[in-house]
Amino acid sequence: MQSKDPCIARGNYGRYKAFSLCIVVWSVVRIPLLPPETALWNFVEAAVRDVFRAYNFHEIRTPIFESTELFARGVGEETDIVSKEMYTWQDQGRAQSDQGQSLTLRPENTAGVVRAYIEHKLWDRGLSKLYYIGPQFRRERPQKGRYRQFYQIGAEVIGPASAGSESPARDAEILELLATLLDRLGIKDWTLELNSIGCANDRAAYNEALRKALEPVAPKMCVDCQRRAVTNPLRVFDCKVPEDQPIIEKLPRISQFLDEPCRKHFEEVKEILRAVGVEFQLNDRLVRGLDYYSRTAFEFTHGALGAQNAILGGGRYDGLSEMLGGPAAPGIGFAMGEDRLVLALSESAEAVLRKPDVYIAPLGGNMNKEAARLARELRRHDVVVELGDERFRLKKSFEAADKAAAKYILIVGENEVKADVFALKNLATGEQKAVPRAELAQMIQH
Ligand code: ATP
Ligand code: MG
């Protein structure tokens, strides 16, 4: 029987067709990141690290795969991520008697951070302010801005309540950090949508009200909503089916159910945001439907991204540590899609790419080693050098320097080496100078 997998299929397809189909299939799993585009990613990551440094966050690197149970509990069985998007497999185990373990490629990073917090007793350090940058994996239908291997930049502020982890000042600081980061990257036209989903008490009453309101209308809704109406009514607000929206619009909102401490907490977050000049829009449809999520929930969206317009989402998860077997450790965090962030940049890869300052062209026999010596000296002065080959004729060296978009070409021939003075030509202006070795680095950089 012929395989349906185009990477294996032959027969009617010519070799070329099969090959091009393979590329289509591979590339939607994860488009490889190639230069010059990787320069944009580095530009983003360097800015991100700078911003985190200014807010005194430190990097954490968690394992790429962990036990399935961690994500099932940490993300929630009810979520799309756990119910249908995880890459999970049964590890074989080392001995025959060993049944092995169910493992999962991480679909998100908060569970891994909280696990590290618990296992390494990070509460001893007071408030932990951690950030991460790395790949996540979800089984989704790939399209623009949605991949099966994608990258997230995220942060978590977590610690004992005595270290101030519950304070609205932390929520506001995270939101202000995000506004700073997006501004710093030159990303305009973002919208911060903000809500408070209260705490366990508020939600018991709210869930009750929602259930009641859903009872008569649920049969008219999509199958997912019919299920949610029974298992976790809050998640009805995640529904994106257009026909369900008028029904959802009429449901009671959590904002009417906040108790006094939650209302005050939210007021304070908003007050600080107004004081520091970060604009936001209230959206009381924005919810996170798990028991350990509480109070502040937020999302940043960007118009230019089309259907996949959420750049990041986050919120408080005051009960997550306990859910994973740890001590009480209130926390707040966010996860930002780096792929979508890069799509939203107005910078072009070419603009942020550092081109070679100079192309060194060895001319004639035995000049490779002289050129290598010179390249080594210049690179120590932070000059970006592309090094040629004595086998190239001068014309070919010029072509290579042009192709590499070098600013200068530097000729290293026998006469130059003897005199220790080199011909340096500006490729844009055509101006050529004889420059003594000791002055080369300075001349090239200015
Ligand atoms: P969406 O509604 O777009 O599926 P989500 O609620 O699943 O988002 P989160 O789990 O909150 O997303 O992840 C945080 C961010 O990570 C998202 O706002 C988005 O920018 C990014 N993200 C999530 N899934 C993907 C994906 N498959 N490919 C690229 N980016 C993603
Ligand atoms: Mg999703």
Short mmCIF file of C-alpha atoms and ligand atoms in Angstrom, two decimals:
data_model
loop_
_atom_site.label_atom_id
_atom_site.label_comp_id
_atom_site.label_asym_id
_atom_site.label_seq_id
_atom_site.Cartn_x
_atom_site.Cartn_y
_atom_site.Cartn_z
CA MET A 1 0.00 0.00 0.00
CA GLN A 2 1.21 3.44 -0.76
CA SER A 3 2.07 5.61 2.19
CA LYS A 4 -0.01 8.75 2.72
CA ASP A 5 3.01 10.48 4.17
CA PRO A 6 4.34 12.67 1.35
CA CYS A 7 7.84 12.26 2.72
CA ILE A 8 7.59 8.55 1.98
CA ALA A 9 5.16 8.64 -0.93
CA ARG A 10 6.47 7.85 -4.41
CA GLY A 11 4.54 6.40 -7.34
CA ASN A 12 2.55 9.11 -9.12
CA TYR A 13 4.61 11.84 -7.60
CA GLY A 14 7.89 12.58 -9.26
CA ARG A 15 10.90 12.78 -7.04
CA TYR A 16 10.85 16.55 -7.12
CA LYS A 17 7.18 16.76 -6.18
CA ALA A 18 7.65 14.42 -3.24
CA PHE A 19 10.61 16.47 -2.14
CA SER A 20 8.75 19.78 -2.31
CA LEU A 21 5.82 18.30 -0.38
CA CYS A 22 8.26 17.13 2.28
CA ILE A 23 9.46 20.66 2.65
CA VAL A 24 5.91 21.95 3.08
CA VAL A 25 5.18 19.36 5.75
CA TRP A 26 8.44 19.90 7.60
CA SER A 27 8.32 23.63 7.50
CA VAL A 28 4.94 23.94 9.17
CA VAL A 29 6.15 21.87 12.11
CA ARG A 30 8.73 24.55 12.65
CA ILE A 31 10.08 26.90 10.06
CA PRO A 32 13.84 26.89 10.56
CA LEU A 33 15.15 30.24 11.64
CA LEU A 34 17.84 31.31 9.21
CA PRO A 35 20.06 34.34 8.91
CA PRO A 36 19.34 37.18 8.41
CA GLU A 37 16.07 36.59 10.32
CA THR A 38 17.92 35.20 13.34
CA ALA A 39 19.38 38.70 13.77
CA LEU A 40 15.86 39.89 14.61
CA TRP A 41 15.49 37.17 17.21
CA ASN A 42 18.81 38.11 18.75
CA PHE A 43 17.79 41.76 18.69
CA VAL A 44 14.60 40.87 20.59
CA GLU A 45 16.37 38.62 23.08
CA ALA A 46 19.12 41.14 23.80
CA ALA A 47 16.52 43.85 24.49
CA VAL A 48 14.51 41.45 26.65
CA ARG A 49 17.55 40.55 28.74
CA ASP A 50 18.39 44.24 29.19
CA VAL A 51 14.89 45.04 30.36
CA PHE A 52 14.77 42.10 32.76
CA ARG A 53 18.12 43.20 34.18
CA ALA A 54 16.74 46.66 34.92
CA TYR A 55 13.88 45.09 36.90
CA ASN A 56 16.24 42.71 38.74
CA PHE A 57 14.88 39.51 37.20
CA HIS A 58 17.18 36.51 36.78
CA GLU A 59 17.12 33.76 34.21
CA ILE A 60 15.85 30.24 34.89
CA ARG A 61 16.28 27.33 32.45
CA THR A 62 13.91 24.46 33.08
CA PRO A 63 13.98 21.03 31.38
CA ILE A 64 12.53 20.78 27.86
CA PHE A 65 10.60 17.67 28.84
CA GLU A 66 9.15 16.71 32.17
CA SER A 67 6.72 14.22 33.64
CA THR A 68 3.29 14.41 32.02
CA GLU A 69 1.67 14.69 35.43
CA LEU A 70 3.37 18.00 36.11
CA PHE A 71 1.63 19.62 33.14
CA ALA A 72 -1.66 17.79 33.70
CA ARG A 73 -1.82 19.26 37.19
CA GLY A 74 0.02 22.51 36.60
CA VAL A 75 -1.82 23.56 33.45
CA GLY A 76 -5.12 21.76 34.15
CA GLU A 77 -6.77 18.69 32.60
CA GLU A 78 -9.66 20.86 31.38
CA THR A 79 -7.49 23.09 29.22
CA ASP A 80 -7.02 22.73 25.46
CA ILE A 81 -3.30 22.39 26.10
CA VAL A 82 -3.60 19.29 28.27
CA SER A 83 -6.67 17.76 26.69
CA LYS A 84 -5.43 17.84 23.10
CA GLU A 85 -2.20 19.72 22.45
CA MET A 86 0.59 17.95 24.34
CA TYR A 87 3.33 15.79 22.79
CA THR A 88 3.39 12.90 25.22
CA TRP A 89 5.11 9.54 25.09
CA GLN A 90 5.76 6.58 27.33
CA ASP A 91 9.46 6.40 28.08
CA GLN A 92 10.72 2.83 27.87
CA GLY A 93 12.37 2.65 31.26
CA ARG A 94 15.89 1.32 31.72
CA ALA A 95 15.20 -2.18 32.99
CA GLN A 96 12.63 -4.63 31.61
CA SER A 97 10.80 -4.57 34.91
CA ASP A 98 10.70 -0.80 34.77
CA GLN A 99 7.41 0.35 33.25
CA GLY A 100 8.88 3.69 32.30
CA GLN A 101 7.32 7.04 32.78
CA SER A 102 4.96 9.21 30.80
CA LEU A 103 6.89 12.24 29.57
CA THR A 104 5.80 15.40 27.77
CA LEU A 105 7.55 18.10 25.76
CA ARG A 106 6.80 21.22 27.72
CA PRO A 107 3.79 23.09 26.30
CA GLU A 108 4.42 26.07 28.60
CA ASN A 109 6.88 27.03 31.30
CA THR A 110 5.06 28.11 34.46
CA ALA A 111 4.60 24.55 35.75
CA GLY A 112 8.33 23.87 35.30
CA VAL A 113 9.25 27.08 37.13
CA VAL A 114 6.96 26.30 40.05
CA ARG A 115 8.31 22.76 40.21
CA ALA A 116 11.85 24.19 40.41
CA TYR A 117 10.66 26.62 43.09
CA ILE A 118 9.33 23.74 45.18
CA GLU A 119 12.19 21.27 44.62
CA HIS A 120 14.90 23.80 45.30
CA LYS A 121 13.14 25.54 48.17
CA LEU A 122 13.44 28.91 46.52
CA TRP A 123 11.27 30.45 49.25
CA ASP A 124 14.45 30.66 51.33
CA ARG A 125 15.52 33.44 48.96
CA GLY A 126 12.47 35.62 49.59
CA LEU A 127 10.84 36.84 46.41
CA SER A 128 12.00 35.02 43.26
CA LYS A 129 11.85 37.07 40.07
CA LEU A 130 12.61 34.67 37.26
CA TYR A 131 12.50 34.88 33.49
CA TYR A 132 12.94 32.34 30.71
CA ILE A 133 13.36 32.25 26.95
CA GLY A 134 12.89 28.98 25.11
CA PRO A 135 10.92 26.57 22.94
CA GLN A 136 7.49 25.18 23.82
CA PHE A 137 5.57 22.47 21.99
CA ARG A 138 1.87 22.09 21.22
CA ARG A 139 0.02 19.95 18.72
CA GLU A 140 -1.90 22.60 16.83
CA ARG A 141 -2.90 23.32 13.27
CA PRO A 142 0.09 25.33 12.05
CA GLN A 143 -0.58 28.69 10.44
CA LYS A 144 0.88 32.18 10.56
CA GLY A 145 1.76 32.97 14.18
CA ARG A 146 0.89 29.45 15.36
CA TYR A 147 3.47 26.67 15.24
CA ARG A 148 3.96 23.33 16.90
CA GLN A 149 7.36 24.34 18.17
CA PHE A 150 7.23 27.97 19.15
CA TYR A 151 9.21 30.20 21.46
CA GLN A 152 8.11 31.91 24.61
CA ILE A 153 9.63 34.65 26.66
CA GLY A 154 8.12 34.68 30.11
CA ALA A 155 8.59 35.63 33.71
CA GLU A 156 7.27 34.66 37.11
CA VAL A 157 7.34 36.54 40.41
CA ILE A 158 6.78 34.01 43.14
CA GLY A 159 7.53 33.70 46.85
CA PRO A 160 6.08 33.61 50.33
CA ALA A 161 3.40 36.20 51.08
CA SER A 162 5.77 37.65 53.72
CA ALA A 163 8.10 38.62 50.85
CA GLY A 164 5.35 40.68 49.26
CA SER A 165 4.40 38.23 46.51
CA GLU A 166 0.68 39.03 46.88
CA SER A 167 1.07 42.76 46.58
CA PRO A 168 -0.72 44.61 43.78
CA ALA A 169 2.58 46.47 43.37
CA ARG A 170 4.02 43.28 41.84
CA ASP A 171 1.14 42.96 39.35
CA ALA A 172 1.54 46.56 38.28
CA GLU A 173 5.33 46.21 38.02
CA ILE A 174 5.02 43.22 35.68
CA LEU A 175 2.53 45.10 33.47
CA GLU A 176 4.72 48.19 33.39
CA LEU A 177 7.74 46.01 32.52
CA LEU A 178 5.81 44.60 29.57
CA ALA A 179 4.80 48.05 28.34
CA THR A 180 8.45 49.12 28.60
CA LEU A 181 9.61 46.05 26.72
CA LEU A 182 7.16 46.51 23.83
CA ASP A 183 8.00 50.22 23.61
CA ARG A 184 11.70 49.43 23.66
CA LEU A 185 11.24 47.02 20.76
CA GLY A 186 9.43 49.74 18.86
CA ILE A 187 6.16 47.79 18.87
CA LYS A 188 3.31 50.28 18.75
CA ASP A 189 -0.44 49.84 18.72
CA TRP A 190 -0.57 47.23 21.42
CA THR A 191 -3.54 46.97 23.75
CA LEU A 192 -3.41 45.80 27.33
CA GLU A 193 -6.65 44.10 28.33
CA LEU A 194 -7.10 43.72 32.04
CA ASN A 195 -9.46 41.95 34.39
CA SER A 196 -9.68 40.59 37.90
CA ILE A 197 -11.11 37.13 38.28
CA GLY A 198 -11.30 37.38 42.07
CA CYS A 199 -10.43 34.56 44.42
CA ALA A 200 -11.89 31.15 45.31
CA ASN A 201 -14.74 32.67 47.36
CA ASP A 202 -15.85 35.02 44.64
CA ARG A 203 -15.68 32.33 42.04
CA ALA A 204 -17.84 29.86 43.96
CA ALA A 205 -20.69 32.37 43.87
CA TYR A 206 -19.88 33.40 40.31
CA ASN A 207 -19.70 29.85 39.00
CA GLU A 208 -23.08 29.19 40.54
CA ALA A 209 -24.57 32.23 38.82
CA LEU A 210 -22.94 31.25 35.53
CA ARG A 211 -24.24 27.70 35.71
CA LYS A 212 -27.74 28.99 36.28
CA ALA A 213 -27.49 31.46 33.43
CA LEU A 214 -26.06 28.80 31.12
CA GLU A 215 -28.63 26.10 31.85
CA PRO A 216 -31.34 27.36 29.49
CA VAL A 217 -28.96 28.54 26.73
CA ALA A 218 -26.20 25.87 26.68
CA PRO A 219 -28.10 23.52 24.29
CA LYS A 220 -27.94 26.29 21.65
CA MET A 221 -24.16 26.59 22.00
CA CYS A 222 -21.22 24.69 20.46
CA VAL A 223 -20.35 21.24 21.82
CA ASP A 224 -17.30 22.57 23.66
CA CYS A 225 -19.46 25.10 25.47
CA GLN A 226 -22.06 22.49 26.30
CA ARG A 227 -19.32 20.51 28.03
CA ARG A 228 -17.81 23.59 29.68
CA ALA A 229 -21.22 24.65 31.00
CA VAL A 230 -21.16 21.53 33.14
CA THR A 231 -17.46 21.00 33.95
CA ASN A 232 -16.04 24.52 34.14
CA PRO A 233 -18.46 27.27 33.16
CA LEU A 234 -15.79 29.98 33.34
CA ARG A 235 -14.11 28.58 30.25
CA VAL A 236 -17.17 29.39 28.16
CA PHE A 237 -15.53 32.81 27.83
CA ASP A 238 -12.70 31.20 25.85
CA CYS A 239 -15.17 30.24 23.11
CA LYS A 240 -14.37 31.76 19.73
CA VAL A 241 -17.40 30.38 17.82
CA PRO A 242 -19.13 33.48 16.34
CA GLU A 243 -22.68 32.13 16.80
CA ASP A 244 -22.10 31.71 20.55
CA GLN A 245 -20.92 35.26 21.12
CA PRO A 246 -24.34 36.97 21.53
CA ILE A 247 -25.20 34.39 24.20
CA ILE A 248 -21.87 34.86 25.99
CA GLU A 249 -22.30 38.65 25.90
CA LYS A 250 -25.40 38.34 28.08
CA LEU A 251 -23.83 36.12 30.78
CA PRO A 252 -23.09 37.59 34.24
CA ARG A 253 -19.54 38.91 34.64
CA ILE A 254 -17.01 38.22 37.40
CA SER A 255 -16.60 41.97 37.99
CA GLN A 256 -19.99 41.97 39.72
CA PHE A 257 -18.86 39.26 42.15
CA LEU A 258 -15.50 40.48 43.53
CA ASP A 259 -15.28 40.61 47.32
CA GLU A 260 -13.88 43.66 49.07
CA PRO A 261 -10.18 42.55 49.32
CA CYS A 262 -10.14 41.48 45.65
CA ARG A 263 -11.82 44.69 44.56
CA LYS A 264 -9.27 46.73 46.53
CA HIS A 265 -6.37 44.70 45.12
CA PHE A 266 -7.57 45.37 41.59
CA GLU A 267 -8.16 49.06 42.30
CA GLU A 268 -4.57 49.39 43.50
CA VAL A 269 -3.16 47.67 40.40
CA LYS A 270 -5.11 50.11 38.23
CA GLU A 271 -4.07 53.12 40.32
CA ILE A 272 -0.38 52.31 39.92
CA LEU A 273 -0.80 51.75 36.19
CA ARG A 274 -2.46 55.16 35.85
CA ALA A 275 0.31 56.75 37.94
CA VAL A 276 3.06 55.33 35.71
CA GLY A 277 1.12 56.09 32.54
CA VAL A 278 0.44 52.58 31.24
CA GLU A 279 -2.86 52.52 29.37
CA PHE A 280 -5.22 49.58 29.70
CA GLN A 281 -8.70 48.49 28.72
CA LEU A 282 -10.93 46.63 31.14
CA ASN A 283 -12.23 43.38 29.69
CA ASP A 284 -14.36 41.39 32.07
CA ARG A 285 -14.61 38.54 29.55
CA LEU A 286 -10.92 37.79 30.08
CA VAL A 287 -10.74 34.77 32.39
CA ARG A 288 -8.48 31.96 33.35
CA GLY A 289 -10.59 29.02 34.21
CA LEU A 290 -8.56 27.09 36.77
CA ASP A 291 -9.04 27.07 40.52
CA TYR A 292 -5.58 28.30 41.36
CA TYR A 293 -5.79 31.36 39.13
CA SER A 294 -6.82 34.45 41.01
CA ARG A 295 -7.24 38.18 40.77
CA THR A 296 -5.29 39.91 37.99
CA ALA A 297 -5.59 38.42 34.48
CA PHE A 298 -4.28 40.19 31.39
CA GLU A 299 -3.49 39.91 27.72
CA PHE A 300 -1.60 42.15 25.30
CA THR A 301 -2.90 42.12 21.76
CA HIS A 302 -1.59 43.65 18.56
CA GLY A 303 -3.84 44.58 15.65
CA ALA A 304 -1.39 43.82 12.86
CA LEU A 305 -1.15 40.14 13.79
CA GLY A 306 -4.55 39.22 12.37
CA ALA A 307 -6.26 36.13 13.75
CA GLN A 308 -3.36 35.27 16.06
CA ASN A 309 -3.38 38.69 17.69
CA ALA A 310 -2.44 37.78 21.29
CA ILE A 311 1.22 38.57 21.90
CA LEU A 312 1.11 37.49 25.50
CA GLY A 313 -1.08 36.42 28.34
CA GLY A 314 -0.64 36.17 32.06
CA GLY A 315 -1.99 36.60 35.51
CA ARG A 316 -1.92 35.58 39.15
CA TYR A 317 -1.82 31.97 40.21
CA ASP A 318 -1.88 32.19 44.00
CA GLY A 319 -2.77 28.52 44.52
CA LEU A 320 -0.51 26.80 41.95
CA SER A 321 2.36 25.90 44.26
CA GLU A 322 -0.01 24.11 46.66
CA MET A 323 -1.65 22.35 43.72
CA LEU A 324 1.79 20.93 42.85
CA GLY A 325 2.50 19.84 46.42
CA GLY A 326 4.46 22.91 47.56
CA PRO A 327 3.91 25.51 50.26
CA ALA A 328 1.71 28.56 49.76
CA ALA A 329 3.56 30.72 47.24
CA PRO A 330 1.49 33.42 45.58
CA GLY A 331 2.78 34.37 42.18
CA ILE A 332 2.14 36.29 39.01
CA GLY A 333 3.60 35.76 35.57
CA PHE A 334 3.20 36.04 31.84
CA ALA A 335 4.18 34.17 28.69
CA MET A 336 4.83 36.01 25.48
CA GLY A 337 4.94 34.40 22.04
CA GLU A 338 8.35 35.32 20.64
CA ASP A 339 7.34 34.26 17.11
CA ARG A 340 4.42 36.71 17.19
CA LEU A 341 6.61 39.37 18.76
CA VAL A 342 9.05 39.09 15.86
CA LEU A 343 6.13 39.30 13.39
CA ALA A 344 4.98 42.51 15.08
CA LEU A 345 8.38 44.21 14.84
CA SER A 346 8.66 47.10 12.46
CA GLU A 347 12.43 46.61 12.26
CA SER A 348 13.69 44.61 9.31
CA ALA A 349 16.25 41.87 9.76
CA GLU A 350 18.59 43.73 7.42
CA ALA A 351 18.44 46.82 9.61
CA VAL A 352 19.51 45.04 12.79
CA LEU A 353 22.02 42.69 11.17
CA ARG A 354 25.62 43.62 11.91
CA LYS A 355 27.43 43.46 8.58
CA PRO A 356 31.20 42.93 8.32
CA ASP A 357 33.17 46.11 8.93
CA VAL A 358 35.92 44.85 6.68
CA TYR A 359 36.69 42.13 4.16
CA ILE A 360 40.35 41.16 4.30
CA ALA A 361 41.63 40.10 0.90
CA PRO A 362 44.95 38.21 0.96
CA LEU A 363 46.63 38.80 -2.39
CA GLY A 364 49.24 36.37 -3.69
CA GLY A 365 51.04 33.31 -2.30
CA ASN A 366 51.65 32.91 1.40
CA MET A 367 49.38 35.76 2.31
CA ASN A 368 46.68 33.70 4.11
CA LYS A 369 48.72 33.58 7.28
CA GLU A 370 49.45 37.31 7.22
CA ALA A 371 45.75 38.01 6.65
CA ALA A 372 44.82 35.67 9.52
CA ARG A 373 47.19 37.55 11.84
CA LEU A 374 45.67 40.86 10.89
CA ALA A 375 42.10 39.51 11.24
CA ARG A 376 42.94 38.26 14.73
CA GLU A 377 44.23 41.69 15.77
CA LEU A 378 41.23 43.55 14.37
CA ARG A 379 38.67 41.15 15.83
CA ARG A 380 40.21 41.75 19.25
CA HIS A 381 39.23 45.37 18.76
CA ASP A 382 35.63 44.28 18.11
CA VAL A 383 35.91 44.81 14.36
CA VAL A 384 33.67 42.38 12.42
CA VAL A 385 35.96 40.75 9.87
CA GLU A 386 35.19 38.52 6.90
CA LEU A 387 38.38 36.76 5.89
CA GLY A 388 39.09 35.93 2.24
CA ASP A 389 41.50 33.49 0.63
CA GLU A 390 44.80 33.97 -1.22
CA ARG A 391 43.42 31.65 -3.93
CA PHE A 392 40.96 34.35 -4.97
CA ARG A 393 42.02 36.85 -7.62
CA LEU A 394 41.47 40.48 -6.70
CA LYS A 395 38.26 40.71 -8.75
CA LYS A 396 36.76 37.74 -6.97
CA SER A 397 37.74 39.20 -3.58
CA PHE A 398 35.92 42.41 -4.46
CA GLU A 399 32.85 40.42 -5.48
CA ALA A 400 32.95 38.45 -2.22
CA ALA A 401 33.33 41.65 -0.18
CA ASP A 402 30.32 43.13 -1.98
CA LYS A 403 28.24 40.02 -1.40
CA ALA A 404 29.10 40.05 2.30
CA ALA A 405 28.06 43.75 2.35
CA ALA A 406 31.36 44.69 3.99
CA LYS A 407 32.05 48.37 4.54
CA TYR A 408 35.74 48.21 3.64
CA ILE A 409 38.05 45.92 1.77
CA LEU A 410 41.61 45.59 3.04
CA ILE A 411 44.31 44.30 0.72
CA VAL A 412 47.06 42.17 2.24
CA GLY A 413 49.84 41.66 -0.33
CA GLU A 414 53.58 41.17 -0.06
CA ASN A 415 54.36 44.88 -0.38
CA GLU A 416 51.80 45.87 2.23
CA VAL A 417 53.15 43.33 4.71
CA LYS A 418 56.71 44.56 4.16
CA ALA A 419 55.74 48.19 4.68
CA ASP A 420 53.23 47.35 7.43
CA VAL A 421 50.89 49.78 5.68
CA PHE A 422 47.70 48.46 4.03
CA ALA A 423 45.39 49.55 1.27
CA LEU A 424 41.96 50.17 2.77
CA LYS A 425 39.10 50.92 0.40
CA ASN A 426 35.66 52.14 1.39
CA LEU A 427 33.33 50.09 -0.81
CA ALA A 428 30.50 52.60 -0.72
CA THR A 429 32.48 55.75 -1.60
CA GLY A 430 35.36 54.13 -3.50
CA GLU A 431 37.83 56.16 -1.43
CA GLN A 432 41.13 54.36 -0.85
CA LYS A 433 43.81 55.06 1.76
CA ALA A 434 47.15 53.62 2.82
CA VAL A 435 46.78 52.96 6.54
CA PRO A 436 49.54 51.87 8.97
CA ARG A 437 48.74 48.66 10.82
CA ALA A 438 48.43 50.35 14.23
CA GLU A 439 45.73 52.73 12.95
CA LEU A 440 43.61 50.19 11.08
CA ALA A 441 41.11 49.31 13.81
CA GLN A 442 40.36 52.92 14.58
CA MET A 443 40.12 53.90 10.95
CA ILE A 444 37.71 51.04 10.18
CA GLN A 445 35.46 51.80 13.12
CA HIS A 446 35.07 55.50 12.28
P1 ATP B 1 -4.04 31.29 21.64
O1 ATP B 1 -5.38 31.72 22.09
O2 ATP B 1 -3.44 32.17 20.59
O3 ATP B 1 -3.97 29.82 21.28
P2 ATP B 1 -3.06 30.59 24.23
O4 ATP B 1 -4.09 31.06 25.19
O5 ATP B 1 -3.00 29.16 23.87
O6 ATP B 1 -3.09 31.49 22.90
P3 ATP B 1 -0.94 30.97 26.13
O7 ATP B 1 -0.95 29.55 26.54
O8 ATP B 1 -1.49 32.01 27.04
O9 ATP B 1 -1.64 31.09 24.70
O10 ATP B 1 0.55 31.35 25.65
C1 ATP B 1 1.06 32.69 25.72
C2 ATP B 1 1.45 33.21 24.36
O11 ATP B 1 2.22 32.27 23.64
C3 ATP B 1 0.30 33.52 23.43
O12 ATP B 1 -0.24 34.79 23.71
C4 ATP B 1 0.96 33.48 22.08
O13 ATP B 1 1.61 34.71 21.79
C5 ATP B 1 2.00 32.41 22.25
N1 ATP B 1 1.56 31.14 21.67
C6 ATP B 1 0.72 30.22 22.20
N2 ATP B 1 0.61 29.16 21.38
C7 ATP B 1 1.39 29.41 20.30
C8 ATP B 1 1.72 28.69 19.09
N3 ATP B 1 1.24 27.48 18.85
N4 ATP B 1 2.57 29.27 18.21
C9 ATP B 1 3.10 30.50 18.44
N5 ATP B 1 2.84 31.21 19.55
C10 ATP B 1 2.00 30.69 20.47
MG MG B 2 -3.70 28.04 22.34
#
